[in-house]
Short mmCIF file of C-alpha atoms in Angstrom, two decimals:
data_model
loop_
_atom_site.label_atom_id
_atom_site.label_comp_id
_atom_site.label_asym_id
_atom_site.label_seq_id
_atom_site.Cartn_x
_atom_site.Cartn_y
_atom_site.Cartn_z
CA MET A 1 72.42 115.53 -70.83
CA ALA A 2 69.97 117.36 -68.58
CA THR A 3 72.76 118.17 -66.10
CA ALA A 4 75.16 119.63 -68.67
CA GLY A 5 76.19 123.16 -67.80
CA LYS A 6 74.60 122.93 -64.35
CA THR A 7 75.94 122.42 -60.85
CA ILE A 8 75.48 118.85 -59.64
CA LYS A 9 74.74 117.80 -56.07
CA CYS A 10 76.21 114.43 -55.14
CA LYS A 11 77.96 112.46 -52.40
CA ALA A 12 81.67 112.68 -51.69
CA ALA A 13 84.06 111.64 -48.92
CA VAL A 14 85.42 114.87 -47.45
CA CYS A 15 88.57 115.00 -45.34
CA TRP A 16 88.12 118.04 -43.10
CA LYS A 17 91.41 117.64 -41.25
CA PRO A 18 94.22 115.08 -40.91
CA ASN A 19 93.97 112.15 -38.50
CA SER A 20 90.19 112.07 -38.68
CA PRO A 21 87.71 109.80 -40.49
CA LEU A 22 86.39 110.76 -43.89
CA ILE A 23 82.83 112.05 -43.80
CA ILE A 24 80.31 111.28 -46.53
CA GLU A 25 78.85 114.67 -47.36
CA GLU A 26 76.53 116.17 -49.93
CA ILE A 27 78.64 118.47 -52.09
CA GLU A 28 78.14 120.66 -55.12
CA VAL A 29 80.24 120.06 -58.22
CA ALA A 30 80.64 122.96 -60.64
CA PRO A 31 80.09 122.47 -64.38
CA PRO A 32 83.22 122.05 -66.50
CA ARG A 33 84.87 125.22 -67.79
CA ASP A 34 86.96 125.62 -70.94
CA HIS A 35 89.13 122.55 -71.53
CA GLU A 36 87.54 120.70 -68.58
CA VAL A 37 85.60 117.43 -68.37
CA ARG A 38 83.09 116.36 -65.73
CA ILE A 39 83.11 112.65 -64.96
CA LYS A 40 80.70 110.35 -63.17
CA ILE A 41 83.04 108.10 -61.18
CA ILE A 42 82.03 104.43 -61.28
CA ALA A 43 84.89 102.86 -59.29
CA THR A 44 87.98 104.01 -57.43
CA GLY A 45 90.81 102.30 -55.62
CA ILE A 46 92.21 103.21 -52.21
CA CYS A 47 95.91 104.04 -52.54
CA ARG A 48 98.54 104.47 -49.83
CA SER A 49 99.14 108.04 -51.03
CA ASP A 50 95.61 108.92 -49.93
CA GLU A 51 96.42 107.53 -46.49
CA HIS A 52 99.58 109.65 -46.35
CA VAL A 53 97.32 112.70 -46.50
CA LEU A 54 94.91 111.36 -43.90
CA SER A 55 97.77 110.67 -41.49
CA GLY A 56 99.21 114.16 -41.94
CA GLU A 57 102.50 112.98 -43.49
CA LEU A 58 102.16 115.33 -46.49
CA THR A 59 102.20 118.63 -44.69
CA TYR A 60 101.76 120.80 -47.80
CA VAL A 61 98.26 119.47 -48.51
CA LYS A 62 95.43 121.91 -47.78
CA PHE A 63 92.15 121.06 -46.08
CA PRO A 64 89.27 120.41 -46.47
CA ILE A 65 90.00 118.14 -49.39
CA ILE A 66 88.43 115.37 -51.48
CA LEU A 67 91.01 112.64 -51.95
CA GLY A 68 91.10 109.74 -54.39
CA HIS A 69 93.14 109.52 -57.58
CA GLU A 70 92.79 105.95 -58.86
CA GLY A 71 89.43 106.02 -60.58
CA ALA A 72 87.48 105.27 -63.73
CA GLY A 73 84.17 106.61 -64.93
CA ILE A 74 81.96 107.94 -67.68
CA VAL A 75 82.02 111.48 -69.05
CA GLU A 76 78.89 113.36 -67.97
CA SER A 77 79.61 116.60 -69.82
CA VAL A 78 82.45 118.60 -71.35
CA GLY A 79 83.31 122.28 -71.31
CA SER A 80 83.91 124.38 -74.39
CA LYS A 81 87.06 123.89 -76.47
CA VAL A 82 87.36 120.22 -75.43
CA THR A 83 88.45 117.96 -78.27
CA GLY A 84 88.80 114.20 -78.41
CA ILE A 85 86.51 113.57 -75.40
CA LYS A 86 82.72 113.53 -75.48
CA THR A 87 79.78 112.76 -73.25
CA GLY A 88 79.40 109.02 -72.67
CA ASP A 89 83.07 108.14 -73.15
CA ARG A 90 84.64 105.77 -70.64
CA VAL A 91 87.69 107.42 -69.17
CA ILE A 92 90.43 107.28 -66.54
CA PRO A 93 91.43 110.53 -64.80
CA LEU A 94 95.19 111.09 -64.89
CA ILE A 95 97.35 112.13 -61.94
CA VAL A 96 100.06 113.02 -64.47
CA PRO A 97 98.67 115.21 -67.26
CA GLN A 98 100.05 115.25 -70.78
CA CYS A 99 99.69 118.52 -72.67
CA ARG A 100 101.97 117.29 -75.48
CA LYS A 101 103.42 120.80 -75.84
CA CYS A 102 105.71 121.56 -72.90
CA ARG A 103 109.42 120.78 -72.47
CA CYS A 104 108.72 117.59 -70.48
CA CYS A 105 106.06 116.27 -72.82
CA LEU A 106 108.30 116.85 -75.85
CA ASN A 107 111.24 115.08 -74.18
CA PRO A 108 111.10 111.34 -74.96
CA GLU A 109 113.01 110.63 -71.73
CA SER A 110 110.37 112.24 -69.49
CA ASN A 111 106.80 111.27 -68.73
CA LEU A 112 106.01 114.36 -66.67
CA CYS A 113 104.28 117.52 -67.82
CA CYS A 114 104.80 121.13 -66.82
CA LYS A 115 101.17 121.06 -65.63
CA ASN A 116 102.03 118.52 -62.93
CA VAL A 117 100.68 119.34 -59.48
CA PHE A 118 103.50 117.43 -57.80
CA GLY A 119 107.22 117.61 -58.28
CA ASN A 120 106.99 121.31 -59.12
CA CYS A 121 108.69 124.22 -57.39
CA ASP A 122 106.41 124.54 -54.37
CA GLY A 123 105.68 120.83 -53.98
CA ALA A 124 101.94 121.43 -53.94
CA MET A 125 99.67 118.47 -54.60
CA ASN A 126 96.42 120.40 -54.75
CA SER A 127 95.43 123.99 -55.41
CA ASP A 128 91.96 124.42 -56.89
CA CYS A 129 89.04 124.93 -54.49
CA THR A 130 86.56 126.19 -57.10
CA ILE A 131 85.25 122.82 -58.29
CA PHE A 132 83.77 121.46 -55.06
CA THR A 133 81.66 123.18 -52.43
CA CYS A 134 80.46 121.66 -49.15
CA ARG A 135 78.49 123.42 -46.40
CA GLY A 136 79.03 126.66 -48.27
CA GLN A 137 82.82 126.25 -48.21
CA GLY A 138 85.25 125.56 -51.05
CA VAL A 139 86.90 122.11 -50.92
CA TYR A 140 90.32 121.43 -52.42
CA ASN A 141 90.95 118.79 -55.06
CA PHE A 142 93.73 116.20 -54.88
CA LEU A 143 96.20 115.56 -57.69
CA GLY A 144 93.77 117.15 -60.12
CA THR A 145 91.45 114.13 -59.90
CA SER A 146 89.57 113.72 -56.56
CA THR A 147 87.87 110.42 -57.32
CA PHE A 148 86.32 109.96 -53.85
CA SER A 149 83.28 111.74 -55.24
CA GLU A 150 80.35 110.61 -57.36
CA TYR A 151 81.28 113.38 -59.81
CA THR A 152 84.58 115.17 -60.40
CA VAL A 153 85.97 117.70 -62.84
CA VAL A 154 89.39 117.31 -64.46
CA GLU A 155 91.35 119.15 -67.12
CA GLU A 156 91.20 117.80 -70.64
CA ASP A 157 94.93 117.08 -70.48
CA SER A 158 94.29 114.91 -67.40
CA VAL A 159 91.84 112.39 -68.80
CA ALA A 160 92.33 109.39 -71.09
CA LYS A 161 89.59 107.83 -73.19
CA ILE A 162 89.65 104.03 -72.91
CA ASP A 163 88.06 100.94 -74.45
CA ALA A 164 84.27 101.15 -74.13
CA ASN A 165 84.17 97.49 -73.02
CA ALA A 166 86.74 97.81 -70.25
CA PRO A 167 85.49 96.85 -66.75
CA LEU A 168 85.82 100.09 -64.81
CA ASP A 169 85.97 98.36 -61.42
CA LYS A 170 89.24 96.74 -62.52
CA VAL A 171 90.97 99.14 -64.90
CA CYS A 172 90.62 101.94 -62.35
CA LEU A 173 93.88 100.55 -60.90
CA ILE A 174 95.63 101.69 -64.07
CA GLY A 175 94.94 105.24 -62.89
CA CYS A 176 97.76 104.96 -60.34
CA GLY A 177 98.93 101.86 -58.47
CA PHE A 178 99.28 99.32 -61.23
CA SER A 179 100.77 101.70 -63.79
CA THR A 180 103.21 103.08 -61.23
CA GLY A 181 104.61 99.72 -60.17
CA TYR A 182 104.44 97.93 -63.50
CA GLY A 183 106.02 100.85 -65.36
CA SER A 184 108.80 101.24 -62.81
CA ALA A 185 110.07 97.85 -64.01
CA ILE A 186 109.17 98.12 -67.70
CA ASN A 187 110.04 101.77 -68.37
CA THR A 188 112.19 103.21 -65.60
CA ALA A 189 114.42 100.24 -64.78
CA LYS A 190 114.08 98.61 -68.19
CA VAL A 191 114.50 95.22 -66.54
CA ARG A 192 116.46 92.84 -68.75
CA PRO A 193 115.58 89.19 -69.38
CA GLY A 194 117.44 86.87 -67.01
CA SER A 195 118.19 89.62 -64.47
CA SER A 196 117.69 89.65 -60.71
CA CYS A 197 115.27 91.99 -58.93
CA ALA A 198 114.33 92.83 -55.35
CA VAL A 199 111.05 94.57 -54.52
CA PHE A 200 110.82 96.21 -51.08
CA GLY A 201 107.16 96.49 -50.10
CA LEU A 202 104.44 94.11 -51.24
CA GLY A 203 101.43 96.39 -51.41
CA GLY A 204 99.52 97.05 -54.61
CA VAL A 205 102.32 99.05 -56.22
CA GLY A 206 105.03 96.60 -55.14
CA LEU A 207 103.10 93.64 -56.51
CA SER A 208 102.60 95.55 -59.75
CA ALA A 209 106.38 96.03 -59.92
CA ILE A 210 106.75 92.27 -59.52
CA ILE A 211 104.34 91.75 -62.41
CA GLY A 212 106.44 94.13 -64.49
CA CYS A 213 109.66 92.29 -63.60
CA LYS A 214 108.05 88.99 -64.61
CA VAL A 215 106.70 90.34 -67.90
CA ALA A 216 110.17 91.78 -68.64
CA GLY A 217 111.70 88.31 -68.17
CA ALA A 218 113.61 88.62 -64.88
CA SER A 219 114.78 85.20 -63.67
CA LYS A 220 115.01 86.03 -59.95
CA ILE A 221 112.39 88.24 -58.29
CA ILE A 222 112.67 88.57 -54.53
CA GLY A 223 109.77 90.10 -52.62
CA ILE A 224 110.59 91.74 -49.27
CA ASP A 225 108.08 92.66 -46.57
CA ILE A 226 107.64 92.36 -42.81
CA ASN A 227 104.06 91.13 -43.36
CA THR A 228 104.41 87.48 -44.35
CA ASP A 229 100.68 87.29 -45.14
CA LYS A 230 101.51 89.01 -48.43
CA PHE A 231 103.96 86.37 -49.60
CA THR A 232 101.40 84.08 -51.22
CA LYS A 233 99.98 86.93 -53.28
CA ALA A 234 103.50 88.05 -54.24
CA LYS A 235 104.30 84.59 -55.58
CA GLU A 236 101.04 84.59 -57.54
CA CYS A 237 102.24 87.81 -59.19
CA GLY A 238 105.63 86.35 -60.11
CA ALA A 239 107.97 86.51 -57.11
CA THR A 240 110.37 83.58 -57.09
CA GLU A 241 111.13 84.03 -53.39
CA CYS A 242 109.93 86.16 -50.48
CA ILE A 243 111.85 87.14 -47.36
CA ASN A 244 111.07 88.93 -44.10
CA PRO A 245 113.89 91.18 -42.83
CA LYS A 246 112.83 90.38 -39.26
CA ASP A 247 113.93 86.78 -39.79
CA TYR A 248 117.59 87.82 -40.00
CA ASP A 249 120.08 89.19 -37.51
CA ARG A 250 121.97 91.20 -40.14
CA PRO A 251 121.08 93.94 -42.63
CA ILE A 252 118.83 92.85 -45.45
CA HIS A 253 121.28 94.05 -48.11
CA GLU A 254 123.82 91.54 -46.80
CA VAL A 255 121.22 88.76 -47.07
CA LEU A 256 120.46 89.75 -50.65
CA ALA A 257 124.16 89.94 -51.51
CA GLU A 258 124.53 86.29 -50.51
CA LYS A 259 121.57 85.29 -52.63
CA THR A 260 122.47 87.25 -55.76
CA ASP A 261 126.24 87.33 -56.30
CA ASN A 262 126.87 90.56 -54.38
CA GLY A 263 123.63 92.33 -55.18
CA VAL A 264 120.61 92.44 -57.46
CA ASP A 265 120.52 94.08 -60.86
CA TYR A 266 117.43 96.11 -59.88
CA ALA A 267 116.13 97.04 -56.42
CA PHE A 268 112.73 98.72 -56.11
CA GLU A 269 111.71 100.72 -53.04
CA VAL A 270 107.91 100.85 -53.01
CA ILE A 271 107.14 101.99 -49.47
CA GLY A 272 108.22 105.60 -49.04
CA ASN A 273 110.58 104.92 -46.13
CA ILE A 274 114.03 106.52 -46.34
CA LYS A 275 115.70 103.71 -44.38
CA VAL A 276 114.29 101.20 -46.87
CA MET A 277 115.46 103.42 -49.72
CA GLU A 278 118.98 103.19 -48.32
CA SER A 279 118.59 99.40 -48.09
CA ALA A 280 117.49 99.26 -51.72
CA ILE A 281 120.55 101.25 -52.82
CA LEU A 282 122.85 98.99 -50.82
CA SER A 283 121.10 95.88 -52.18
CA SER A 284 121.84 96.76 -55.79
CA HIS A 285 125.10 95.39 -57.17
CA TYR A 286 128.04 97.72 -56.40
CA GLY A 287 129.30 97.77 -59.97
CA CYS A 288 126.20 97.69 -62.13
CA GLY A 289 123.03 97.75 -60.01
CA THR A 290 120.15 100.19 -60.18
CA ALA A 291 117.89 101.30 -57.32
CA ILE A 292 114.49 102.62 -58.34
CA ILE A 293 112.68 104.86 -55.83
CA VAL A 294 108.91 104.54 -56.25
CA GLY A 295 107.45 105.14 -52.77
CA VAL A 296 106.26 108.56 -51.61
CA ALA A 297 108.09 109.60 -48.43
CA PRO A 298 106.79 112.08 -45.82
CA SER A 299 107.22 115.69 -46.92
CA ASP A 300 109.99 116.37 -44.39
CA ALA A 301 112.02 113.24 -45.22
CA LYS A 302 115.62 113.54 -46.43
CA ILE A 303 117.90 110.75 -47.61
CA SER A 304 121.70 110.62 -47.25
CA PHE A 305 124.29 108.03 -48.25
CA ASP A 306 127.97 107.57 -48.99
CA PRO A 307 128.65 108.95 -52.52
CA MET A 308 131.06 106.05 -53.06
CA LEU A 309 127.97 103.89 -53.51
CA LEU A 310 127.45 105.67 -56.83
CA LEU A 311 131.04 106.23 -57.89
CA THR A 312 131.64 102.51 -58.24
CA GLY A 313 128.81 101.97 -60.71
CA ARG A 314 125.43 101.94 -59.01
CA SER A 315 122.70 104.26 -60.23
CA ILE A 316 119.53 105.62 -58.63
CA LYS A 317 116.37 106.44 -60.53
CA GLY A 318 113.05 107.89 -59.48
CA SER A 319 109.84 106.66 -61.04
CA SER A 320 106.64 108.69 -61.19
CA PHE A 321 103.56 107.01 -62.66
CA GLY A 322 105.86 104.29 -63.93
CA GLY A 323 107.40 106.46 -66.63
CA TRP A 324 104.26 106.34 -68.76
CA LYS A 325 103.25 109.33 -70.88
CA SER A 326 99.73 109.26 -69.55
CA LYS A 327 97.29 110.15 -72.34
CA ASP A 328 99.29 108.09 -74.82
CA SER A 329 99.90 105.07 -72.60
CA VAL A 330 96.84 104.55 -70.38
CA PRO A 331 94.54 103.52 -73.28
CA LYS A 332 97.24 101.07 -74.43
CA LEU A 333 97.60 99.64 -70.92
CA VAL A 334 93.85 99.08 -70.82
CA CYS A 335 94.08 97.25 -74.15
CA ASP A 336 96.97 95.16 -72.80
CA TYR A 337 94.79 94.19 -69.86
CA MET A 338 91.91 93.29 -72.19
CA ASN A 339 94.37 91.16 -74.17
CA LYS A 340 95.49 89.40 -70.96
CA THR A 341 99.08 90.68 -71.00
CA PHE A 342 98.72 91.02 -67.22
CA ASN A 343 96.12 90.30 -64.57
CA LEU A 344 94.65 93.07 -62.43
CA GLU A 345 92.22 90.88 -60.51
CA THR A 346 94.95 89.36 -58.37
CA LEU A 347 95.63 92.82 -56.89
CA ILE A 348 92.02 93.40 -55.81
CA THR A 349 91.41 91.78 -52.43
CA HIS A 350 88.29 93.71 -51.41
CA LYS A 351 85.36 95.45 -53.07
CA LEU A 352 83.20 97.74 -50.97
CA PRO A 353 80.38 100.22 -51.56
CA PHE A 354 81.59 103.81 -51.48
CA GLU A 355 79.87 104.44 -48.15
CA LYS A 356 82.29 102.01 -46.47
CA ILE A 357 85.38 103.98 -47.48
CA ASN A 358 86.67 104.23 -43.90
CA GLU A 359 86.51 100.43 -43.65
CA GLY A 360 88.68 100.30 -46.77
CA PHE A 361 91.30 102.51 -45.13
CA ARG A 362 91.18 100.36 -42.00
CA LEU A 363 91.94 97.28 -44.10
CA LEU A 364 94.84 99.10 -45.75
CA CYS A 365 96.38 100.38 -42.51
CA ASN A 366 96.06 96.97 -40.83
CA GLY A 367 97.82 95.23 -43.73
CA GLU A 368 94.70 93.19 -44.52
CA SER A 369 94.22 94.37 -48.10
CA ILE A 370 96.25 94.84 -51.24
CA ARG A 371 93.75 96.98 -53.12
CA THR A 372 90.23 97.83 -52.07
CA VAL A 373 88.02 99.05 -54.88
CA LEU A 374 85.04 101.25 -53.99
CA THR A 375 82.00 101.27 -56.25
CA PHE A 376 79.32 103.95 -56.46
#
């Protein structure tokens, strides 16, 4: 292509500081270096994790920054030494890389990679400010993806080639929200047929967890949220019942105990609230239940609980990107979508042009949307 090897000028939504609107700016995007791929983003979803940065909850994030991590696009050019990816390929950038060489990648029980930009020693979620430039200043990337830009550059280990016929404005959700929720049920919990499940939080990830519970064959799937407007959508995704904790004068785990013979088999926390995490643990059956923590809590949050909750038989698991080994699994998930194993359309409540990104965040924060997809 004519742009290969050259710096590209394009539009991006830059976050200059927390608690301020994103600004559509003209930026410069560097050409890909060794083992890097430059992608023209076609569509990207707005995820709650992006809002956590905007609100200042993730204090280790550096500014200015280009957010976005749930995207899909077309490869514009590749750097030297790139194999398996070429110009014109349809791809999904990956928030969890897969180098296939490190200790984590070689461990069948882990889906992380030693190249992860989260969950590592310093907790950083972004580091590189050499890819993007705006107003003569370097701009940080987010989770190695930064999809709130017409063009982005990612490492070869952080991109998956997908079906050339896949609709990018739908499968972009596989880049984060859907895979995270769906996989938390399929891979992390390994939900059994006929089991009981409770899902705390009915946003895009929570609804995806419900879809996973349904596909796995759970017989009772209880959706829990204080926004009753989400109940209809939750039942469309497979919830057998929905409850609002505000409707009860006692703790929600006691309500669930009455409904499920002293607790559910699997309880999913998909909000990032430590009090709700404690409720999820208490809601799982005391002798054999599992609580799965999926939500991202504020960076200063700490959780504490009585260790007896575990000694009697409960277990707690964390789920990052749904337990999927990214480069291996994302193309398969796209194929599963194309084969109608699950439906992504039910999660998309709004589609907006990229320039209306702040409207998309308003819809999210007001509880009016499940997933807003931005198109360029």
